[in-house]
mmCIF file of C-alpha atoms and ligand atoms in Angstrom:
data_model
loop_
_atom_site.group_PDB
_atom_site.id
_atom_site.type_symbol
_atom_site.label_atom_id
_atom_site.label_comp_id
_atom_site.label_asym_id
_atom_site.label_seq_id
_atom_site.Cartn_x
_atom_site.Cartn_y
_atom_site.Cartn_z
ATOM 1 C CA MET A 230 47.482 -54.148 -55.982
ATOM 2 C CA THR A 231 47.841 -56.509 -58.896
ATOM 3 C CA ALA A 232 46.954 -56.358 -62.528
ATOM 4 C CA ASN A 233 47.175 -58.552 -65.582
ATOM 5 C CA ARG A 234 49.266 -58.044 -68.699
ATOM 6 C CA ALA A 235 46.442 -56.451 -70.640
ATOM 7 C CA PHE A 236 46.201 -53.739 -68.012
ATOM 8 C CA TYR A 237 49.878 -52.821 -68.404
ATOM 9 C CA GLN A 238 49.535 -52.824 -72.166
ATOM 10 C CA THR A 239 46.379 -50.717 -72.158
ATOM 11 C CA PHE A 240 47.904 -48.062 -69.942
ATOM 12 C CA ASN A 241 51.437 -48.219 -71.360
ATOM 13 C CA LEU A 242 52.913 -49.180 -67.998
ATOM 14 C CA ILE A 243 56.088 -51.089 -67.231
ATOM 15 C CA PRO A 244 55.484 -53.411 -64.260
ATOM 16 C CA GLU A 245 59.045 -53.154 -62.907
ATOM 17 C CA LYS A 246 58.716 -49.390 -62.606
ATOM 18 C CA LEU A 247 55.797 -49.556 -60.254
ATOM 19 C CA GLU A 248 57.867 -50.734 -57.261
ATOM 20 C CA ASN A 249 54.972 -52.162 -55.327
ATOM 21 C CA ARG A 250 53.086 -48.915 -55.112
ATOM 22 C CA PRO A 251 49.306 -49.160 -55.267
ATOM 23 C CA PHE A 252 48.099 -48.209 -58.734
ATOM 24 C CA TYR A 253 45.796 -45.536 -57.447
ATOM 25 C CA GLU A 254 48.749 -43.584 -56.131
ATOM 26 C CA LEU A 255 50.385 -43.284 -59.499
ATOM 27 C CA GLY A 256 50.739 -39.704 -60.685
ATOM 28 C CA GLU A 257 51.147 -37.643 -63.806
ATOM 29 C CA GLY A 258 52.947 -39.317 -66.683
ATOM 30 C CA GLU A 259 52.420 -42.746 -65.212
ATOM 31 C CA LEU A 260 48.763 -43.336 -64.661
ATOM 32 C CA ASN A 261 46.967 -40.201 -63.688
ATOM 33 C CA ILE A 262 43.746 -41.603 -62.445
ATOM 34 C CA PRO A 263 41.667 -39.170 -60.442
ATOM 35 C CA LYS A 264 38.574 -40.528 -62.148
ATOM 36 C CA PHE A 265 39.487 -44.077 -61.198
ATOM 37 C CA ARG A 266 40.253 -43.015 -57.679
ATOM 38 C CA ASN A 267 36.857 -41.370 -57.367
ATOM 39 C CA LEU A 268 35.221 -44.415 -58.770
ATOM 40 C CA LEU A 269 36.955 -46.673 -56.269
ATOM 41 C CA LYS A 270 35.940 -44.377 -53.446
ATOM 42 C CA LYS A 271 32.340 -44.523 -54.586
ATOM 43 C CA VAL A 272 32.391 -48.292 -54.785
ATOM 44 C CA LEU A 273 33.979 -48.556 -51.328
ATOM 45 C CA LYS A 274 31.533 -46.158 -49.759
ATOM 46 C CA ARG A 275 28.257 -47.160 -51.304
ATOM 47 C CA GLY A 276 27.186 -50.162 -53.291
ATOM 48 C CA VAL A 277 29.074 -53.294 -54.042
ATOM 49 C CA SER A 278 29.421 -52.833 -57.745
ATOM 50 C CA PHE A 279 29.545 -50.472 -60.694
ATOM 51 C CA ASN A 280 28.397 -51.723 -64.042
ATOM 52 C CA ASN A 281 29.333 -50.515 -67.491
ATOM 53 C CA PHE A 282 30.671 -47.161 -66.495
ATOM 54 C CA GLU A 283 32.083 -45.290 -69.503
ATOM 55 C CA ILE A 284 34.824 -42.719 -69.080
ATOM 56 C CA GLU A 285 37.047 -40.739 -71.388
ATOM 57 C CA TYR A 286 40.619 -41.095 -70.410
ATOM 58 C CA HIS A 287 43.893 -39.706 -71.658
ATOM 59 C CA ILE A 288 46.611 -42.326 -71.776
ATOM 60 C CA PRO A 289 50.164 -41.008 -72.155
ATOM 61 C CA LYS A 290 51.420 -41.660 -75.725
ATOM 62 C CA LYS A 291 48.069 -43.122 -76.753
ATOM 63 C CA GLY A 292 45.849 -40.085 -76.417
ATOM 64 C CA LYS A 293 42.163 -39.969 -75.619
ATOM 65 C CA ARG A 294 40.572 -43.365 -75.133
ATOM 66 C CA ILE A 295 37.096 -44.476 -74.122
ATOM 67 C CA LEU A 296 37.152 -47.007 -71.324
ATOM 68 C CA LEU A 297 34.370 -49.234 -70.114
ATOM 69 C CA ILE A 298 34.693 -50.037 -66.443
ATOM 70 C CA ASN A 299 33.065 -52.600 -64.228
ATOM 71 C CA ALA A 300 33.950 -52.630 -60.545
ATOM 72 C CA ARG A 301 32.984 -55.034 -57.822
ATOM 73 C CA LYS A 302 33.719 -54.846 -54.134
ATOM 74 C CA PHE A 303 34.202 -58.025 -52.176
ATOM 75 C CA TYR A 304 35.444 -59.166 -48.819
ATOM 76 C CA ARG A 305 38.529 -61.326 -48.520
ATOM 77 C CA GLN A 306 38.291 -63.626 -45.581
ATOM 78 C CA ILE A 307 41.952 -64.650 -45.633
ATOM 79 C CA ASN A 308 43.191 -61.256 -44.504
ATOM 80 C CA SER A 309 39.876 -59.582 -43.610
ATOM 81 C CA THR A 310 40.185 -56.837 -46.195
ATOM 82 C CA GLN A 311 37.863 -55.137 -48.616
ATOM 83 C CA THR A 312 39.034 -55.641 -52.167
ATOM 84 C CA ILE A 313 37.897 -54.129 -55.425
ATOM 85 C CA LEU A 314 38.070 -55.999 -58.664
ATOM 86 C CA LEU A 315 38.182 -53.709 -61.673
ATOM 87 C CA ALA A 316 37.580 -54.840 -65.227
ATOM 88 C CA ILE A 317 38.585 -52.229 -67.760
ATOM 89 C CA GLU A 318 38.026 -52.470 -71.466
ATOM 90 C CA ASP A 319 39.292 -50.057 -74.083
ATOM 91 C CA ILE A 320 36.225 -49.639 -76.305
ATOM 92 C CA THR A 321 37.543 -46.698 -78.349
ATOM 93 C CA LYS A 322 37.659 -48.708 -81.575
ATOM 94 C CA ALA A 323 34.162 -50.086 -81.201
ATOM 95 C CA LYS A 324 32.820 -46.618 -80.396
ATOM 96 C CA ASN A 325 34.504 -45.107 -83.431
ATOM 97 C CA TYR A 326 33.186 -47.901 -85.573
ATOM 98 C CA ASP A 327 29.682 -47.123 -84.356
ATOM 99 C CA LYS A 328 30.170 -43.466 -85.197
ATOM 100 C CA GLN A 329 31.371 -44.367 -88.682
ATOM 101 C CA LYS A 330 28.289 -46.511 -89.180
ATOM 102 C CA ASP A 331 26.142 -43.510 -88.236
ATOM 103 C CA GLU A 332 27.975 -41.247 -90.654
ATOM 104 C CA PHE A 333 27.787 -43.866 -93.343
ATOM 105 C CA SER A 334 24.031 -44.272 -92.968
ATOM 106 C CA SER A 335 23.399 -40.577 -92.964
ATOM 107 C CA ILE A 336 25.446 -40.125 -96.155
ATOM 108 C CA ILE A 337 23.642 -42.959 -97.924
ATOM 109 C CA MET A 338 20.304 -41.657 -96.809
ATOM 110 C CA HIS A 339 20.948 -38.171 -98.096
ATOM 111 C CA GLU A 340 22.389 -39.385 -101.368
ATOM 112 C CA LEU A 341 19.460 -41.707 -101.996
ATOM 113 C CA LYS A 342 16.564 -39.559 -100.954
ATOM 114 C CA THR A 343 16.653 -37.068 -103.806
ATOM 115 C CA PRO A 344 16.974 -39.443 -106.783
ATOM 116 C CA VAL A 345 14.356 -41.777 -105.335
ATOM 117 C CA SER A 346 11.797 -39.019 -104.931
ATOM 118 C CA THR A 347 12.586 -37.764 -108.471
ATOM 119 C CA ILE A 348 12.060 -41.250 -109.904
ATOM 120 C CA SER A 349 8.847 -41.512 -107.954
ATOM 121 C CA GLY A 350 7.617 -38.193 -109.415
ATOM 122 C CA TYR A 351 8.386 -39.222 -113.016
ATOM 123 C CA LEU A 352 6.773 -42.589 -112.405
ATOM 124 C CA GLN A 353 3.534 -40.902 -111.388
ATOM 125 C CA LEU A 354 3.632 -38.799 -114.578
ATOM 126 C CA LEU A 355 4.207 -41.914 -116.618
ATOM 127 C CA GLN A 356 1.321 -43.710 -114.897
ATOM 128 C CA GLY A 357 -0.919 -40.742 -115.728
ATOM 129 C CA HIS A 358 -0.018 -40.914 -119.431
ATOM 130 C CA LEU A 359 -0.394 -44.674 -119.600
ATOM 131 C CA SER A 360 -3.780 -44.699 -117.960
ATOM 132 C CA LYS A 361 -4.987 -42.027 -120.414
ATOM 133 C CA ARG A 362 -3.835 -44.281 -123.235
ATOM 134 C CA GLY A 363 -5.407 -47.277 -121.518
ATOM 135 C CA ASP A 364 -2.200 -49.295 -121.794
ATOM 136 C CA LYS A 365 -2.906 -51.999 -119.208
ATOM 137 C CA LYS A 366 0.260 -54.003 -119.805
ATOM 138 C CA LEU A 367 2.614 -51.094 -119.273
ATOM 139 C CA LEU A 368 0.520 -49.848 -116.348
ATOM 140 C CA ASN A 369 1.029 -53.204 -114.714
ATOM 141 C CA TYR A 370 4.805 -52.739 -115.051
ATOM 142 C CA THR A 371 4.700 -49.260 -113.577
ATOM 143 C CA ASP A 372 2.533 -50.480 -110.681
ATOM 144 C CA ASN A 373 5.213 -53.021 -109.851
ATOM 145 C CA MET A 374 7.821 -50.279 -110.008
ATOM 146 C CA SER A 375 5.714 -48.215 -107.622
ATOM 147 C CA VAL A 376 5.615 -51.015 -105.070
ATOM 148 C CA GLN A 377 9.401 -51.301 -105.176
ATOM 149 C CA ILE A 378 9.822 -47.555 -104.826
ATOM 150 C CA VAL A 379 7.616 -47.547 -101.740
ATOM 151 C CA ARG A 380 9.826 -50.303 -100.335
ATOM 152 C CA LEU A 381 12.969 -48.381 -101.115
ATOM 153 C CA THR A 382 11.572 -45.264 -99.486
ATOM 154 C CA SER A 383 10.700 -47.170 -96.339
ATOM 155 C CA LEU A 384 14.228 -48.625 -96.196
ATOM 156 C CA ILE A 385 15.691 -45.152 -96.513
ATOM 157 C CA ASN A 386 13.367 -43.836 -93.830
ATOM 158 C CA GLY A 387 14.406 -46.735 -91.609
ATOM 159 C CA LEU A 388 18.016 -45.669 -91.955
ATOM 160 C CA LEU A 389 17.084 -42.073 -91.365
ATOM 161 C CA ASN A 390 15.287 -42.990 -88.169
ATOM 162 C CA SER A 391 18.083 -45.127 -86.895
ATOM 163 C CA SER A 392 20.923 -42.675 -87.420
ATOM 164 C CA LYS A 393 18.770 -39.888 -86.009
ATOM 165 C CA ILE A 394 18.201 -41.878 -82.842
ATOM 166 C CA ARG A 395 21.926 -42.255 -82.263
ATOM 167 C CA ALA A 396 22.657 -38.673 -83.070
ATOM 168 C CA VAL A 397 20.048 -36.859 -81.029
ATOM 169 C CA GLY A 398 18.081 -39.506 -79.170
ATOM 170 C CA PHE A 399 14.473 -40.302 -79.817
ATOM 171 C CA ASP A 400 11.727 -37.779 -79.186
ATOM 172 C CA TYR A 401 9.674 -39.394 -76.463
ATOM 173 C CA GLN A 402 6.189 -38.235 -75.579
ATOM 174 C CA GLU A 403 5.599 -39.040 -71.943
ATOM 175 C CA GLY A 404 2.227 -40.371 -70.887
ATOM 176 C CA ILE A 405 0.513 -43.120 -68.939
ATOM 177 C CA PHE A 406 -1.294 -45.802 -70.887
ATOM 178 C CA ASP A 407 -3.173 -49.053 -70.459
ATOM 179 C CA ILE A 408 -0.854 -51.801 -71.649
ATOM 180 C CA ASN A 409 -3.625 -54.307 -72.353
ATOM 181 C CA GLU A 410 -5.493 -51.854 -74.537
ATOM 182 C CA LEU A 411 -2.327 -51.059 -76.452
ATOM 183 C CA THR A 412 -1.583 -54.755 -77.040
ATOM 184 C CA THR A 413 -5.106 -55.568 -78.255
ATOM 185 C CA GLU A 414 -5.238 -52.528 -80.528
ATOM 186 C CA THR A 415 -1.832 -53.223 -82.063
ATOM 187 C CA ILE A 416 -2.704 -56.866 -82.727
ATOM 188 C CA GLU A 417 -5.928 -55.779 -84.462
ATOM 189 C CA ASP A 418 -4.030 -53.283 -86.639
ATOM 190 C CA ILE A 419 -1.467 -55.837 -87.761
ATOM 191 C CA GLN A 420 -4.105 -58.547 -88.263
ATOM 192 C CA LYS A 421 -5.843 -56.270 -90.778
ATOM 193 C CA THR A 422 -2.736 -56.270 -92.949
ATOM 194 C CA CYS A 423 -2.017 -59.977 -92.675
ATOM 195 C CA GLU A 424 -3.959 -62.771 -94.323
ATOM 196 C CA THR A 425 -1.476 -65.588 -93.841
ATOM 197 C CA HIS A 426 -1.364 -65.766 -90.024
ATOM 198 C CA ARG A 427 -3.901 -65.578 -87.243
ATOM 199 C CA ILE A 428 -2.638 -63.555 -84.298
ATOM 200 C CA THR A 429 -4.107 -64.550 -80.942
ATOM 201 C CA GLN A 430 -3.692 -62.967 -77.540
ATOM 202 C CA GLU A 431 -3.304 -65.043 -74.379
ATOM 203 C CA GLY A 432 -3.529 -63.511 -70.931
ATOM 204 C CA LYS A 433 -4.802 -60.120 -69.923
ATOM 205 C CA VAL A 434 -2.921 -57.722 -67.712
ATOM 206 C CA VAL A 435 -4.435 -54.940 -65.748
ATOM 207 C CA GLY A 436 -1.747 -52.334 -65.552
ATOM 208 C CA TYR A 437 -0.488 -49.007 -66.720
ATOM 209 C CA VAL A 438 2.905 -48.120 -68.119
ATOM 210 C CA LYS A 439 4.553 -44.737 -68.063
ATOM 211 C CA GLY A 440 6.206 -43.651 -71.273
ATOM 212 C CA ASP A 441 5.632 -43.167 -74.952
ATOM 213 C CA ARG A 442 2.625 -45.200 -76.123
ATOM 214 C CA GLU A 443 3.455 -44.888 -79.825
ATOM 215 C CA ARG A 444 7.037 -46.042 -79.362
ATOM 216 C CA ILE A 445 6.000 -49.066 -77.322
ATOM 217 C CA ALA A 446 3.426 -49.858 -80.004
ATOM 218 C CA GLN A 447 6.270 -49.629 -82.513
ATOM 219 C CA VAL A 448 8.196 -52.299 -80.578
ATOM 220 C CA LEU A 449 5.221 -54.656 -80.626
ATOM 221 C CA ILE A 450 4.627 -53.946 -84.327
ATOM 222 C CA ASN A 451 8.279 -54.756 -85.114
ATOM 223 C CA LEU A 452 8.057 -58.047 -83.215
ATOM 224 C CA LEU A 453 4.751 -59.007 -84.833
ATOM 225 C CA ILE A 454 5.951 -58.213 -88.341
ATOM 226 C CA ASN A 455 9.125 -60.224 -87.744
ATOM 227 C CA ALA A 456 7.112 -63.121 -86.312
ATOM 228 C CA ILE A 457 4.996 -63.189 -89.474
ATOM 229 C CA ARG A 458 7.890 -62.672 -91.897
ATOM 230 C CA TYR A 459 10.161 -65.249 -90.356
ATOM 231 C CA SER A 460 7.511 -67.979 -90.205
ATOM 232 C CA PRO A 461 6.464 -68.303 -93.863
ATOM 233 C CA ASN A 462 5.207 -71.864 -93.395
ATOM 234 C CA ALA A 463 3.165 -71.262 -90.256
ATOM 235 C CA ASN A 464 -0.330 -69.856 -89.899
ATOM 236 C CA LYS A 465 -0.388 -68.415 -86.408
ATOM 237 C CA VAL A 466 1.396 -66.068 -84.012
ATOM 238 C CA VAL A 467 0.666 -65.980 -80.276
ATOM 239 C CA VAL A 468 1.021 -62.882 -78.102
ATOM 240 C CA ARG A 469 1.262 -63.579 -74.376
ATOM 241 C CA THR A 470 0.939 -60.971 -71.655
ATOM 242 C CA SER A 471 1.615 -61.521 -67.974
ATOM 243 C CA VAL A 472 2.705 -59.721 -64.823
ATOM 244 C CA LYS A 473 5.619 -60.640 -62.591
ATOM 245 C CA ASN A 474 7.203 -58.589 -59.779
ATOM 246 C CA ASN A 475 5.440 -55.398 -60.808
ATOM 247 C CA LYS A 476 6.603 -55.789 -64.377
ATOM 248 C CA VAL A 477 4.498 -56.528 -67.383
ATOM 249 C CA ILE A 478 5.900 -59.073 -69.836
ATOM 250 C CA ILE A 479 4.796 -59.179 -73.456
ATOM 251 C CA GLY A 480 5.907 -62.111 -75.558
ATOM 252 C CA VAL A 481 5.432 -62.696 -79.272
ATOM 253 C CA GLU A 482 5.770 -66.335 -80.253
ATOM 254 C CA ASP A 483 6.103 -67.621 -83.783
ATOM 255 C CA PHE A 484 6.464 -71.102 -85.243
ATOM 256 C CA GLY A 485 8.956 -70.246 -87.924
ATOM 257 C CA ILE A 486 12.581 -70.587 -88.887
ATOM 258 C CA GLY A 487 13.958 -69.851 -85.393
ATOM 259 C CA ILE A 488 17.403 -68.526 -84.521
ATOM 260 C CA SER A 489 20.478 -70.511 -83.539
ATOM 261 C CA ARG A 490 21.786 -70.001 -80.005
ATOM 262 C CA ILE A 491 24.895 -68.225 -81.229
ATOM 263 C CA ASN A 492 22.871 -65.660 -83.177
ATOM 264 C CA GLN A 493 20.286 -64.988 -80.485
ATOM 265 C CA LYS A 494 22.286 -62.217 -78.858
ATOM 266 C CA LYS A 495 23.403 -60.733 -82.160
ATOM 267 C CA VAL A 496 19.918 -60.155 -83.560
ATOM 268 C CA PHE A 497 19.593 -57.057 -81.383
ATOM 269 C CA GLU A 498 22.704 -55.521 -82.925
ATOM 270 C CA ARG A 499 22.362 -52.842 -85.517
ATOM 271 C CA PHE A 500 22.465 -54.049 -89.139
ATOM 272 C CA PHE A 501 22.573 -57.688 -88.067
ATOM 273 C CA ARG A 502 20.705 -59.931 -90.486
ATOM 274 C CA LEU A 503 20.399 -63.620 -91.119
ATOM 275 C CA ASN A 504 18.974 -65.636 -93.943
ATOM 276 C CA GLY A 505 16.760 -68.656 -93.445
ATOM 277 C CA SER A 506 18.402 -72.062 -93.332
ATOM 278 C CA ASN A 507 16.817 -72.947 -96.648
ATOM 279 C CA LYS A 508 18.370 -69.809 -98.113
ATOM 280 C CA GLU A 509 15.136 -67.888 -98.307
ATOM 281 C CA THR A 510 15.998 -64.257 -98.379
ATOM 282 C CA PHE A 511 13.912 -61.781 -96.473
ATOM 283 C CA TYR A 512 14.322 -58.160 -97.239
ATOM 284 C CA GLY A 513 15.219 -55.790 -94.426
ATOM 285 C CA LEU A 514 18.026 -53.796 -92.924
ATOM 286 C CA GLY A 515 18.547 -55.351 -89.526
ATOM 287 C CA LEU A 516 17.338 -52.212 -87.775
ATOM 288 C CA GLY A 517 13.976 -53.187 -86.281
ATOM 289 C CA LEU A 518 15.311 -55.042 -83.257
ATOM 290 C CA ASP A 519 18.042 -52.481 -82.626
ATOM 291 C CA ILE A 520 15.444 -49.709 -82.537
ATOM 292 C CA SER A 521 13.097 -51.845 -80.422
ATOM 293 C CA SER A 522 15.775 -52.542 -77.866
ATOM 294 C CA GLN A 523 16.653 -48.844 -77.613
ATOM 295 C CA ILE A 524 13.004 -47.995 -76.963
ATOM 296 C CA VAL A 525 12.595 -50.728 -74.343
ATOM 297 C CA HIS A 526 15.782 -49.715 -72.532
ATOM 298 C CA TYR A 527 14.676 -46.095 -72.508
ATOM 299 C CA HIS A 528 11.587 -47.264 -70.598
ATOM 300 C CA LYS A 529 13.815 -49.111 -68.097
ATOM 301 C CA GLY A 530 12.757 -52.443 -69.499
ATOM 302 C CA ARG A 531 14.432 -55.484 -70.954
ATOM 303 C CA ILE A 532 14.081 -57.356 -74.252
ATOM 304 C CA TRP A 533 15.218 -60.885 -75.011
ATOM 305 C CA VAL A 534 14.628 -63.859 -77.255
ATOM 306 C CA GLU A 535 14.114 -67.566 -76.672
ATOM 307 C CA SER A 536 14.321 -69.684 -79.765
ATOM 308 C CA THR A 537 14.887 -73.135 -81.210
ATOM 309 C CA GLN A 538 16.191 -73.251 -84.736
ATOM 310 C CA GLY A 539 13.651 -74.738 -87.100
ATOM 311 C CA LYS A 540 10.852 -74.588 -84.523
ATOM 312 C CA GLY A 541 10.263 -70.917 -83.813
ATOM 313 C CA SER A 542 11.094 -67.951 -81.628
ATOM 314 C CA SER A 543 9.601 -66.046 -78.790
ATOM 315 C CA PHE A 544 10.604 -62.385 -78.504
ATOM 316 C CA ASN A 545 9.742 -60.936 -75.112
ATOM 317 C CA PHE A 546 9.977 -57.552 -73.504
ATOM 318 C CA LEU A 547 9.327 -56.397 -70.004
ATOM 319 C CA LEU A 548 8.309 -52.964 -68.719
ATOM 320 C CA PRO A 549 7.867 -51.622 -65.183
ATOM 321 C CA ILE A 550 4.230 -51.133 -64.201
ATOM 322 C CA HIS A 551 3.388 -47.569 -63.269
ATOM 323 C CA GLN A 552 2.402 -47.356 -59.602
ATOM 324 C CA THR A 553 -0.398 -44.956 -58.902
HETATM 325 P P1 LIG B 182 15.203 -57.053 -90.309
HETATM 326 O O1 LIG B 182 14.100 -58.025 -90.023
HETATM 327 O O2 LIG B 182 14.758 -55.825 -91.006
HETATM 328 O O3 LIG B 182 16.375 -57.695 -90.958
HETATM 329 P P2 LIG B 182 15.473 -56.904 -87.416
HETATM 330 O O4 LIG B 182 16.382 -56.073 -86.579
HETATM 331 O O5 LIG B 182 14.014 -56.796 -87.132
HETATM 332 O O6 LIG B 182 15.769 -56.508 -88.916
HETATM 333 O O7 LIG B 182 15.926 -58.401 -87.266
HETATM 334 C C1 LIG B 182 17.291 -58.751 -87.363
HETATM 335 C C2 LIG B 182 17.452 -60.191 -87.796
HETATM 336 O O8 LIG B 182 16.985 -61.042 -86.742
HETATM 337 C C3 LIG B 182 16.632 -60.559 -89.004
HETATM 338 O O9 LIG B 182 17.317 -60.326 -90.201
HETATM 339 C C4 LIG B 182 16.388 -62.051 -88.787
HETATM 340 O O10 LIG B 182 17.481 -62.778 -89.280
HETATM 341 C C5 LIG B 182 16.375 -62.208 -87.275
HETATM 342 N N1 LIG B 182 14.997 -62.301 -86.748
HETATM 343 C C6 LIG B 182 14.243 -61.304 -86.229
HETATM 344 N N2 LIG B 182 13.049 -61.757 -85.809
HETATM 345 C C7 LIG B 182 13.027 -63.088 -86.063
HETATM 346 C C8 LIG B 182 12.072 -64.143 -85.866
HETATM 347 N N3 LIG B 182 10.870 -63.926 -85.301
HETATM 348 N N4 LIG B 182 12.425 -65.392 -86.255
HETATM 349 C C9 LIG B 182 13.637 -65.633 -86.807
HETATM 350 N N5 LIG B 182 14.580 -64.694 -87.033
HETATM 351 C C10 LIG B 182 14.289 -63.428 -86.673
#
């Protein structure tokens, strides 16, 4: 019945021309909204709300747009009527931007892969020659180069993984696994590669999760590696597991640089990176948490962070327990 100015602008409508007609009756050339109408019907009939519903919509003179819709039904006591509040956002630009990022990463990845593997091949040849000659000094240089090439390759593979996920979705192997076993095993694996921090586990959950064991392990690995990397002056990381309302919660707590409140939400965005307050730079691409959050959401879970800048962070994720 009423709308704000942004609504008129988004849909190219002139308020005076509407002559008090309900919006959902508007026809071709004005606001042809069969999809909206269906949505409203659904909201009226069934639940009380619709969250983050994406539709493609042709707006006269503007063309195809992608709209994000949230709808909520509520009861107005004043005149005893059912009312629906619709929030509509034109997310076409953001969506296109995301697509461009995907294209960009896949171009970079392809362009970089070949020269990097060629360099790596020549480097191995060179190392062979140098070790025959017994040139320790030069071998030391080439060893350092090797380490950097391995790093570069893993960055490229990270990009490859990430753009692949968006393009075709992850390959998930379905199974049922013991979450406690997975946590303990993963901690042991990471502990083997880390001499600076002691990783301890608190709490033990008896429960099974349905999904891809390797992918969930990947989430925990990402969080553990971050916890270690972003707490260079600490010597421990604590993993806590617990159960609440048929959900298992796994939290990884570090005592490191922490994240300011404003950046806490952003860290899960793709390519988002921060440097430490004392300008330490950590290498990375800002992909780990984006990938982790995609995996957790696929398993109908949730991932979030609690943090105090300068004191440390706790990254937590929650997964539904499989009922047998
Ligand atoms: P990467 O670590 O490769 O940059 P991530 O997606 O894993 O990518 O993390 C994104 C950003 O979030 C990091 O650059 C870092 O600034 C911040 N971050 C992640 N984990 C932590 C942590 N445990 N403590 C502080 N900052 C963190």
